[in-house]
Short mmCIF file of C-alpha atoms in Angstrom, two decimals:
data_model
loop_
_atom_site.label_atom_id
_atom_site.label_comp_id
_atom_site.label_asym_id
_atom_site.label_seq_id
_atom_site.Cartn_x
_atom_site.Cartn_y
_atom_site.Cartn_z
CA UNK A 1 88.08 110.71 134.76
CA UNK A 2 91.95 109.36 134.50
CA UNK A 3 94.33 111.70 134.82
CA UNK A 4 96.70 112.30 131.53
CA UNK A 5 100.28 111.46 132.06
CA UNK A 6 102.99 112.09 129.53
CA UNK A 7 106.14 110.45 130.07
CA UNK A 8 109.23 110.53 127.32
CA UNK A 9 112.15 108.20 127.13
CA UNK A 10 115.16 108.01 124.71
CA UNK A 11 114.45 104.57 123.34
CA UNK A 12 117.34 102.30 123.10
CA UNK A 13 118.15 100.47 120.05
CA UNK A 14 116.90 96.65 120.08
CA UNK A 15 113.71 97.88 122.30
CA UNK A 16 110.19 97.30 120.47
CA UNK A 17 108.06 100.74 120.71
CA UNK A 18 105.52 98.62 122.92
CA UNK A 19 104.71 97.16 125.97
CA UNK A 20 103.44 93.50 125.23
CA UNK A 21 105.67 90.80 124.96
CA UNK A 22 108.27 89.19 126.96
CA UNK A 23 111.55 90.99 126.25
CA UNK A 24 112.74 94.04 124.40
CA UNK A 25 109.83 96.31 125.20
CA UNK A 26 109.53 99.67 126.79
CA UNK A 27 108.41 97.71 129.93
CA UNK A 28 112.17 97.53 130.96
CA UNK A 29 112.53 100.91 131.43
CA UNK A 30 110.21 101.69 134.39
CA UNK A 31 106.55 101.10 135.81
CA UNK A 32 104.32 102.79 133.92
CA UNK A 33 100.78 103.36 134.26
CA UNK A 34 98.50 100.31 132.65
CA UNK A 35 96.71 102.39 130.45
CA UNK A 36 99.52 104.32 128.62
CA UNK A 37 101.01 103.32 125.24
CA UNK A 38 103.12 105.20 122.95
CA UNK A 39 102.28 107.64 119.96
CA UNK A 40 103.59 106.73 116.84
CA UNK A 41 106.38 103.82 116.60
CA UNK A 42 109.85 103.93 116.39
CA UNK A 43 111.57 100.62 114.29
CA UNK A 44 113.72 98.06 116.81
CA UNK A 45 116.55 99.30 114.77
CA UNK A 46 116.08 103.25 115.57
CA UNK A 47 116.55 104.84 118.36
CA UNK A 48 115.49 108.49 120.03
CA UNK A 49 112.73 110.14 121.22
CA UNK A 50 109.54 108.63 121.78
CA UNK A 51 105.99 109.88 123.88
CA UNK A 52 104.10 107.62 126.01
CA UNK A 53 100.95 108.61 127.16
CA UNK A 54 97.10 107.96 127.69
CA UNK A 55 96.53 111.60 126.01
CA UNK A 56 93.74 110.57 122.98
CA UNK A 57 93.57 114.26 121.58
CA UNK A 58 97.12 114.80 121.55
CA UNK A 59 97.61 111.44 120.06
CA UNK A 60 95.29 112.07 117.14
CA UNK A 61 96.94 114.91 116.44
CA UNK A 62 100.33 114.02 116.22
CA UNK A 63 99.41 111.11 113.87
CA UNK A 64 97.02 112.70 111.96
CA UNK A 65 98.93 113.70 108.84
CA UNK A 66 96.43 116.88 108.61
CA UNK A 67 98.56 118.39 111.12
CA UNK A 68 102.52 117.98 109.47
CA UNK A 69 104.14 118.30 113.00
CA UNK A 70 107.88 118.82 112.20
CA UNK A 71 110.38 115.87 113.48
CA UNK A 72 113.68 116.11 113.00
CA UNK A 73 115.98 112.53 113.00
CA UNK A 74 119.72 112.72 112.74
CA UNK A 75 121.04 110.16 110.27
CA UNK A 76 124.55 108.40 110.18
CA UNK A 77 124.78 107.42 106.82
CA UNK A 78 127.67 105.28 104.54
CA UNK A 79 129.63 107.70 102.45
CA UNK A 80 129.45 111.66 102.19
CA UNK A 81 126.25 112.86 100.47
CA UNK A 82 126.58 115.45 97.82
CA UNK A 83 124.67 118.89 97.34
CA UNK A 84 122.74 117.13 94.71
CA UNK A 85 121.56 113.86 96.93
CA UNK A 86 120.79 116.84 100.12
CA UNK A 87 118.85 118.74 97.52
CA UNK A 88 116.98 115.20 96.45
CA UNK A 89 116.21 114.90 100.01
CA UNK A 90 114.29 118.33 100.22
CA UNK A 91 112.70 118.15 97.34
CA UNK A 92 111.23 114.73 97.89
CA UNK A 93 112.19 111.23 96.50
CA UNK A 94 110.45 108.26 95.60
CA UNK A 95 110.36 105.21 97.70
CA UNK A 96 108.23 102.24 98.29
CA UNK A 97 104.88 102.51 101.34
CA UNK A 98 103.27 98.88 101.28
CA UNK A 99 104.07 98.14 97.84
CA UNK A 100 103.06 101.35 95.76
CA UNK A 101 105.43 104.51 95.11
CA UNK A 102 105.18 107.17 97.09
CA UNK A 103 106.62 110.71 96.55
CA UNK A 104 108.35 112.37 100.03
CA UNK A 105 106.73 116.17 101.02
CA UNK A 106 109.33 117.94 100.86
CA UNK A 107 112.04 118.52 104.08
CA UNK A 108 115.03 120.04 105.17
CA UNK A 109 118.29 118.13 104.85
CA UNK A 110 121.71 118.87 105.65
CA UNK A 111 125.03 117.47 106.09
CA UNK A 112 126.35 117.95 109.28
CA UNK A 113 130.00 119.32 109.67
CA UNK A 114 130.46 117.20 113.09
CA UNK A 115 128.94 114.43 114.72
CA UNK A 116 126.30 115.17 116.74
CA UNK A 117 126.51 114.76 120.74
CA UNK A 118 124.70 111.82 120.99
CA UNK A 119 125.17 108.76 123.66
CA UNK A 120 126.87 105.88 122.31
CA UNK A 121 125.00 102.78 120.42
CA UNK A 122 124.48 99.36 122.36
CA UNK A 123 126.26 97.58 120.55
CA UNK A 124 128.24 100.61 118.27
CA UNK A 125 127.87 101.11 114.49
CA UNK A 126 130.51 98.56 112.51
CA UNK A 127 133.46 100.77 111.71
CA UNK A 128 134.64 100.23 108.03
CA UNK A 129 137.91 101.93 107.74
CA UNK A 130 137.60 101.99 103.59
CA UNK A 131 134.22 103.43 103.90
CA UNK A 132 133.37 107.06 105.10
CA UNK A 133 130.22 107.48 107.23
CA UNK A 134 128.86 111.21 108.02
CA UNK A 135 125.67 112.37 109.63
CA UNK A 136 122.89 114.30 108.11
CA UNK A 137 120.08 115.97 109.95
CA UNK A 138 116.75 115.19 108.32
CA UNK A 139 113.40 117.33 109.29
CA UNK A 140 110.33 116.27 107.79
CA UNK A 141 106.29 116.79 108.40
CA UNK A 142 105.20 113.16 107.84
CA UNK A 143 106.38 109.26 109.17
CA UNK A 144 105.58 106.92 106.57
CA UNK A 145 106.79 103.08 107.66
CA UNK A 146 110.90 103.26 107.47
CA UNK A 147 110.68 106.56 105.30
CA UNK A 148 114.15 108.42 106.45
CA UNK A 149 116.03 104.76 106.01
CA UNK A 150 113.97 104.81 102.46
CA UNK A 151 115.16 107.94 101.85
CA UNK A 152 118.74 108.23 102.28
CA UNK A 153 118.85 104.75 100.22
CA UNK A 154 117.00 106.21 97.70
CA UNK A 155 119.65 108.74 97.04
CA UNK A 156 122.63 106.14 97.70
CA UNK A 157 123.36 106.93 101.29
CA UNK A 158 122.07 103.78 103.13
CA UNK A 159 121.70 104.59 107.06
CA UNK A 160 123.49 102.77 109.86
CA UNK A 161 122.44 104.78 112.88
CA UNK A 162 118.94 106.60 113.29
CA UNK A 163 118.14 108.66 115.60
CA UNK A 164 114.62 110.86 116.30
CA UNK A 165 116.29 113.65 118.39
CA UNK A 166 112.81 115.99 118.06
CA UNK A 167 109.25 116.12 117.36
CA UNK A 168 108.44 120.33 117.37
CA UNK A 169 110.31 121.74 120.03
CA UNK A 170 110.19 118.58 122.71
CA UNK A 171 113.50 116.23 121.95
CA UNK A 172 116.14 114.47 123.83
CA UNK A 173 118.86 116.82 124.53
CA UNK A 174 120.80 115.54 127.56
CA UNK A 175 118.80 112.20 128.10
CA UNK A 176 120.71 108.91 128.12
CA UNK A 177 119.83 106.11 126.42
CA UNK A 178 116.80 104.36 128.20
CA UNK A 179 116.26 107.52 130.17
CA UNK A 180 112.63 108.06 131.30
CA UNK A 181 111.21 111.39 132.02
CA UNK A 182 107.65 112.56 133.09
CA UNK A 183 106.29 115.85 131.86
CA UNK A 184 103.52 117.66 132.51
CA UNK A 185 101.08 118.20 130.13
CA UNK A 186 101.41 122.61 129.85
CA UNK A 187 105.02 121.67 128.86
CA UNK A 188 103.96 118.71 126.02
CA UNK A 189 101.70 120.67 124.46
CA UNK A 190 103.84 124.18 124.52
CA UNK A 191 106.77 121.79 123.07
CA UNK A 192 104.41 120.45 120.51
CA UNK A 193 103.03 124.02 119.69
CA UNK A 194 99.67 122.86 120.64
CA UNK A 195 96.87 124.71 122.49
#
């Protein structure tokens, strides 16, 4: 029987969350094993953590929406949400999965008071000097298609930067962008609070 092997990266922004094709895939960033592929996706657009690995069991679980594993993204948004648009955010707002409405579980939200240390963007965020940006750090139990973008649009705060900085307690503190580590599986599943 194949051995499990669990390898996380800080996916870069441009990068596809796959390995077929001929450019912009996570085959740039190292020689992985043929029969790993990633859990879950993460849009060209965003960036952060992402989980590779040939693990079935721990990839049922963590898509499975039965199980609500928290993930926590960190947002850079245009403008400065208010307490009421935060509040929106937790209590859940409305946006559009494959062409029905769809009402957000509720989360945590909250504006952060400084910009979180995060490596820089390839290529960097537009600066607008007439328009404010902030960051808000998002932490929700589900990943519908685009949802945190959805989100923050839905409450007037469209997002120029995303980033998935956690999924339970395994994230990307201290990684670069395009880093690549291997972990072994006692630490994934302690991270992910699984037994």
């Amino acid at each position: 029987m194949p051995q499990n092997r669990y390898f996380i990266i800080y996916k870069p922004f441009g990068i596809l969350s796959q390995f077929s094709g001929d450019a912009n895939t996570l085959k740039e960033f190292g020689n992985f094993p043929s029969d790993v592929y990633p859990v879950g996706r993460l849009d060209k657009d965003s960036e952060g953590l992402l989980l590779i690995t040939n693990d079935k069991a721990l990839n049922h679980q963590l898509l499975n929406p039965s199980f609500a594993h928290q993930r926590t993204y960190l947002a850079q948004v245009e403008g400065i949400p208010t307490a009421e648009a935060i509040g929106q955010l937790e209590k859940g707002v409305d946006i559009n999965v494959d062409g029905k409405m769809y009402h957000t579980k509720k989360a945590k939200a909250k504006r952060l008071a400084i910009e979180p240390n995060l490596p820089e963007r390839n290529p960097p965020i537009r600066y607008r000097k007439s328009v404010p940006d902030s960051w808000i750090k998002l932490n929700l139990i589900e990943g519908k298609n685009r949802q945190v973008r959805k989100m923050t649009a839905a409450v007037g705060y469209p997002t120029l930067r995303l980033v998935r900085y956690s999924m339970e307690n395994l994230n990307i503190e201290g990684f670069d962008v395009g880093e690549v580590r291997e972990l072994d599986r006692n630490t994934i599943y302690k991270a992910l609070k699984f037994s």
